[in-house]
């Protein structure tokens, strides 16, 4: 039985003043307010989203 790997992401900088696509990516990851944490499945798609907004988030 394989367990699904997860990754926790925390929003550490405000997306105000960033590109619209970056703000949409933040929302797509399930992050709303500063310091909010979202636990997501560790897939290549999610990793790509994290890499796109790496300056806004911290991986826990």
Coordinates of N, CA, C and O in Angstrom, one line a residue:
X1 N 0.8 -1.2 0.0 CA 0.0 0.0 0.0 C 0.9 1.2 0.0 O 1.7 1.4 0.9
X2 N 0.7 2.1 -1.0 CA 1.5 3.3 -1.1 C 0.8 4.5 -0.5 O -0.4 4.6 -0.7
X3 N 1.5 5.3 0.2 CA 0.9 6.5 0.8 C 1.2 7.7 -0.1 O 2.3 7.8 -0.6
X4 N 0.2 8.6 -0.2 CA 0.4 9.7 -1.0 C 1.3 10.8 -0.3 O 1.0 11.1 0.8
X5 N 2.3 11.2 -1.0 CA 3.2 12.2 -0.4 C 2.5 13.6 -0.4 O 1.7 13.9 -1.4
X6 N 2.7 14.4 0.6 CA 2.1 15.7 0.7 C 3.2 16.8 0.9 O 4.3 16.4 1.3
X7 N 2.8 18.0 0.6 CA 3.7 19.1 0.8 C 2.9 20.2 1.4 O 1.8 20.5 1.0
X8 N 3.4 20.9 2.5 CA 2.8 22.0 3.1 C 3.4 23.3 2.6 O 4.6 23.4 2.5
X9 N 2.5 24.2 2.2 CA 2.9 25.5 1.7 C 2.3 26.6 2.5 O 1.2 26.6 2.8
X10 N 3.2 27.6 2.8 CA 2.7 28.8 3.6 C 2.9 30.1 2.8 O 4.0 30.3 2.2
X11 N 1.9 30.9 2.8 CA 2.0 32.2 2.1 C 2.7 33.2 3.0 O 2.2 33.5 4.1
X12 N 3.9 33.7 2.6 CA 4.6 34.5 3.5 C 4.7 36.0 3.0 O 5.2 36.9 3.7
X13 N 4.4 36.2 1.7 CA 4.4 37.6 1.2 C 3.1 37.8 0.5 O 2.4 36.9 0.0
X14 N 2.6 39.1 0.6 CA 1.3 39.4 0.0 C 1.4 39.4 -1.6 O 2.4 39.9 -2.1
X15 N 0.4 38.9 -2.2 CA 0.4 38.9 -3.7 C -0.1 40.2 -4.3 O -0.2 40.3 -5.5
X16 N -0.4 41.2 -3.4 CA -0.8 42.5 -3.9 C 0.4 43.1 -4.7 O 1.5 43.1 -4.3
X17 N 0.1 43.6 -5.9 CA 1.1 44.2 -6.8 C 1.8 43.2 -7.6 O 2.7 43.6 -8.4
X18 N 1.4 41.9 -7.6 CA 2.1 40.9 -8.4 C 1.2 40.7 -9.7 O 0.1 41.2 -9.8
X19 N 1.8 39.9 -10.6 CA 1.0 39.6 -11.8 C -0.3 38.9 -11.5 O -0.4 38.1 -10.6
X20 N -1.3 39.1 -12.4 CA -2.6 38.5 -12.2 C -2.4 36.9 -12.2 O -3.1 36.2 -11.4
X21 N -1.6 36.4 -13.0 CA -1.4 35.0 -13.1 C -0.8 34.4 -11.8 O -1.1 33.3 -11.4
X22 N 0.1 35.2 -11.2 CA 0.7 34.8 -9.9 C -0.4 34.8 -8.8 O -0.4 33.9 -8.0
X23 N -1.3 35.8 -8.8 CA -2.3 35.8 -7.8 C -3.3 34.6 -8.0 O -3.7 34.0 -7.0
X24 N -3.5 34.3 -9.3 CA -4.4 33.1 -9.5 C -3.7 31.8 -9.1 O -4.4 30.9 -8.6
X25 N -2.4 31.8 -9.2 CA -1.7 30.6 -8.8 C -1.8 30.4 -7.2 O -2.0 29.3 -6.7
X26 N -1.7 31.6 -6.5 CA -1.8 31.5 -5.1 C -3.1 31.0 -4.7 O -3.3 30.2 -3.8
X27 N -4.2 31.5 -5.3 CA -5.6 31.0 -5.0 C -5.7 29.6 -5.4 O -6.4 28.8 -4.7
X28 N -5.1 29.2 -6.5 CA -5.2 27.8 -6.9 C -4.5 26.8 -6.0 O -4.9 25.6 -5.9
X29 N -3.6 27.3 -5.2 CA -2.9 26.5 -4.2 C -3.7 26.4 -2.9 O -3.4 25.8 -1.9
X30 N -4.8 27.2 -2.8 CA -5.7 27.2 -1.7 C -5.2 28.2 -0.6 O -5.6 28.0 0.6
X31 N -4.4 29.1 -0.9 CA -3.9 30.1 0.0 C -4.7 31.4 -0.1 O -5.0 31.9 -1.2
X32 N -5.1 31.9 1.1 CA -5.9 33.1 1.1 C -5.2 34.3 1.8 O -4.8 35.2 1.2
X33 N -5.0 34.2 3.1 CA -4.4 35.3 3.9 C -3.0 35.0 4.1 O -2.5 33.9 4.0
X34 N -2.2 36.0 4.6 CA -0.8 35.8 4.9 C -0.7 34.8 6.0 O -1.5 34.7 6.9
X35 N 0.3 34.0 6.0 CA 0.7 32.9 6.9 C -0.3 31.8 6.9 O -0.3 30.9 7.7
X36 N -1.3 31.8 5.9 CA -2.1 30.6 5.7 C -1.3 29.4 5.2 O -0.4 29.6 4.4
X37 N -1.7 28.2 5.6 CA -1.0 27.0 5.2 C -1.9 26.1 4.5 O -3.1 25.9 4.9
X38 N -1.4 25.5 3.4 CA -2.2 24.6 2.7 C -1.4 23.3 2.5 O -0.2 23.3 2.2
X39 N -2.1 22.1 2.7 CA -1.4 20.8 2.5 C -1.9 20.2 1.3 O -3.1 20.0 1.1
X40 N -1.0 20.0 0.3 CA -1.3 19.5 -1.0 C -0.6 18.2 -1.4 O 0.4 17.9 -0.8
X41 N -1.1 17.5 -2.3 CA -0.4 16.3 -2.8 C 0.8 16.8 -3.6 O 0.8 17.8 -4.3
X42 N 1.9 16.0 -3.4 CA 3.2 16.3 -4.0 C 3.2 15.8 -5.5 O 3.6 14.7 -5.7
X43 N 2.7 16.6 -6.4 CA 2.7 16.2 -7.8 C 3.5 17.2 -8.6 O 3.8 18.3 -8.1
X44 N 3.9 16.8 -9.8 CA 4.7 17.8 -10.6 C 3.9 19.1 -10.9 O 4.5 20.1 -11.0
X45 N 2.6 19.0 -11.0 CA 1.8 20.2 -11.3 C 1.9 21.1 -10.1 O 2.0 22.4 -10.3
X46 N 1.7 20.6 -8.9 CA 1.8 21.4 -7.7 C 3.2 22.0 -7.5 O 3.3 23.2 -7.2
X47 N 4.2 21.2 -7.8 CA 5.6 21.7 -7.7 C 5.8 22.8 -8.7 O 6.5 23.8 -8.4
X48 N 5.3 22.7 -9.9 CA 5.4 23.8 -10.9 C 4.7 25.1 -10.4 O 5.3 26.2 -10.6
X49 N 3.6 25.0 -9.7 CA 2.9 26.1 -9.2 C 3.7 26.8 -8.1 O 3.8 28.0 -8.0
X50 N 4.3 25.9 -7.3 CA 5.1 26.5 -6.2 C 6.3 27.2 -6.7 O 6.7 28.2 -6.2
X51 N 7.0 26.6 -7.7 CA 8.2 27.2 -8.3 C 7.8 28.6 -9.0 O 8.6 29.5 -9.0
X52 N 6.6 28.7 -9.5 CA 6.2 29.9 -10.2 C 6.1 31.1 -9.2 O 6.4 32.2 -9.5
X53 N 5.6 30.8 -8.0 CA 5.5 31.8 -7.0 C 6.4 31.6 -5.8 O 6.0 31.9 -4.6
X54 N 7.6 31.1 -6.0 CA 8.5 30.8 -4.9 C 8.8 32.0 -4.1 O 9.1 31.8 -2.9
X55 N 8.8 33.2 -4.6 CA 9.1 34.4 -3.9 C 8.0 34.8 -2.9 O 8.2 35.7 -2.1
X56 N 6.8 34.2 -3.0 CA 5.7 34.5 -2.2 C 5.4 33.4 -1.1 O 4.7 33.7 -0.1
X57 N 5.9 32.2 -1.3 CA 5.6 31.1 -0.4 C 6.8 30.5 0.2 O 7.9 30.7 -0.2
X58 N 6.6 29.7 1.3 CA 7.6 28.9 1.9 C 7.1 27.5 2.1 O 5.9 27.3 2.4
X59 N 7.9 26.5 1.7 CA 7.6 25.1 1.8 C 8.0 24.7 3.2 O 9.1 24.8 3.6
X60 N 7.0 24.1 3.9 CA 7.3 23.6 5.3 C 7.6 22.2 5.3 O 7.3 21.4 4.5

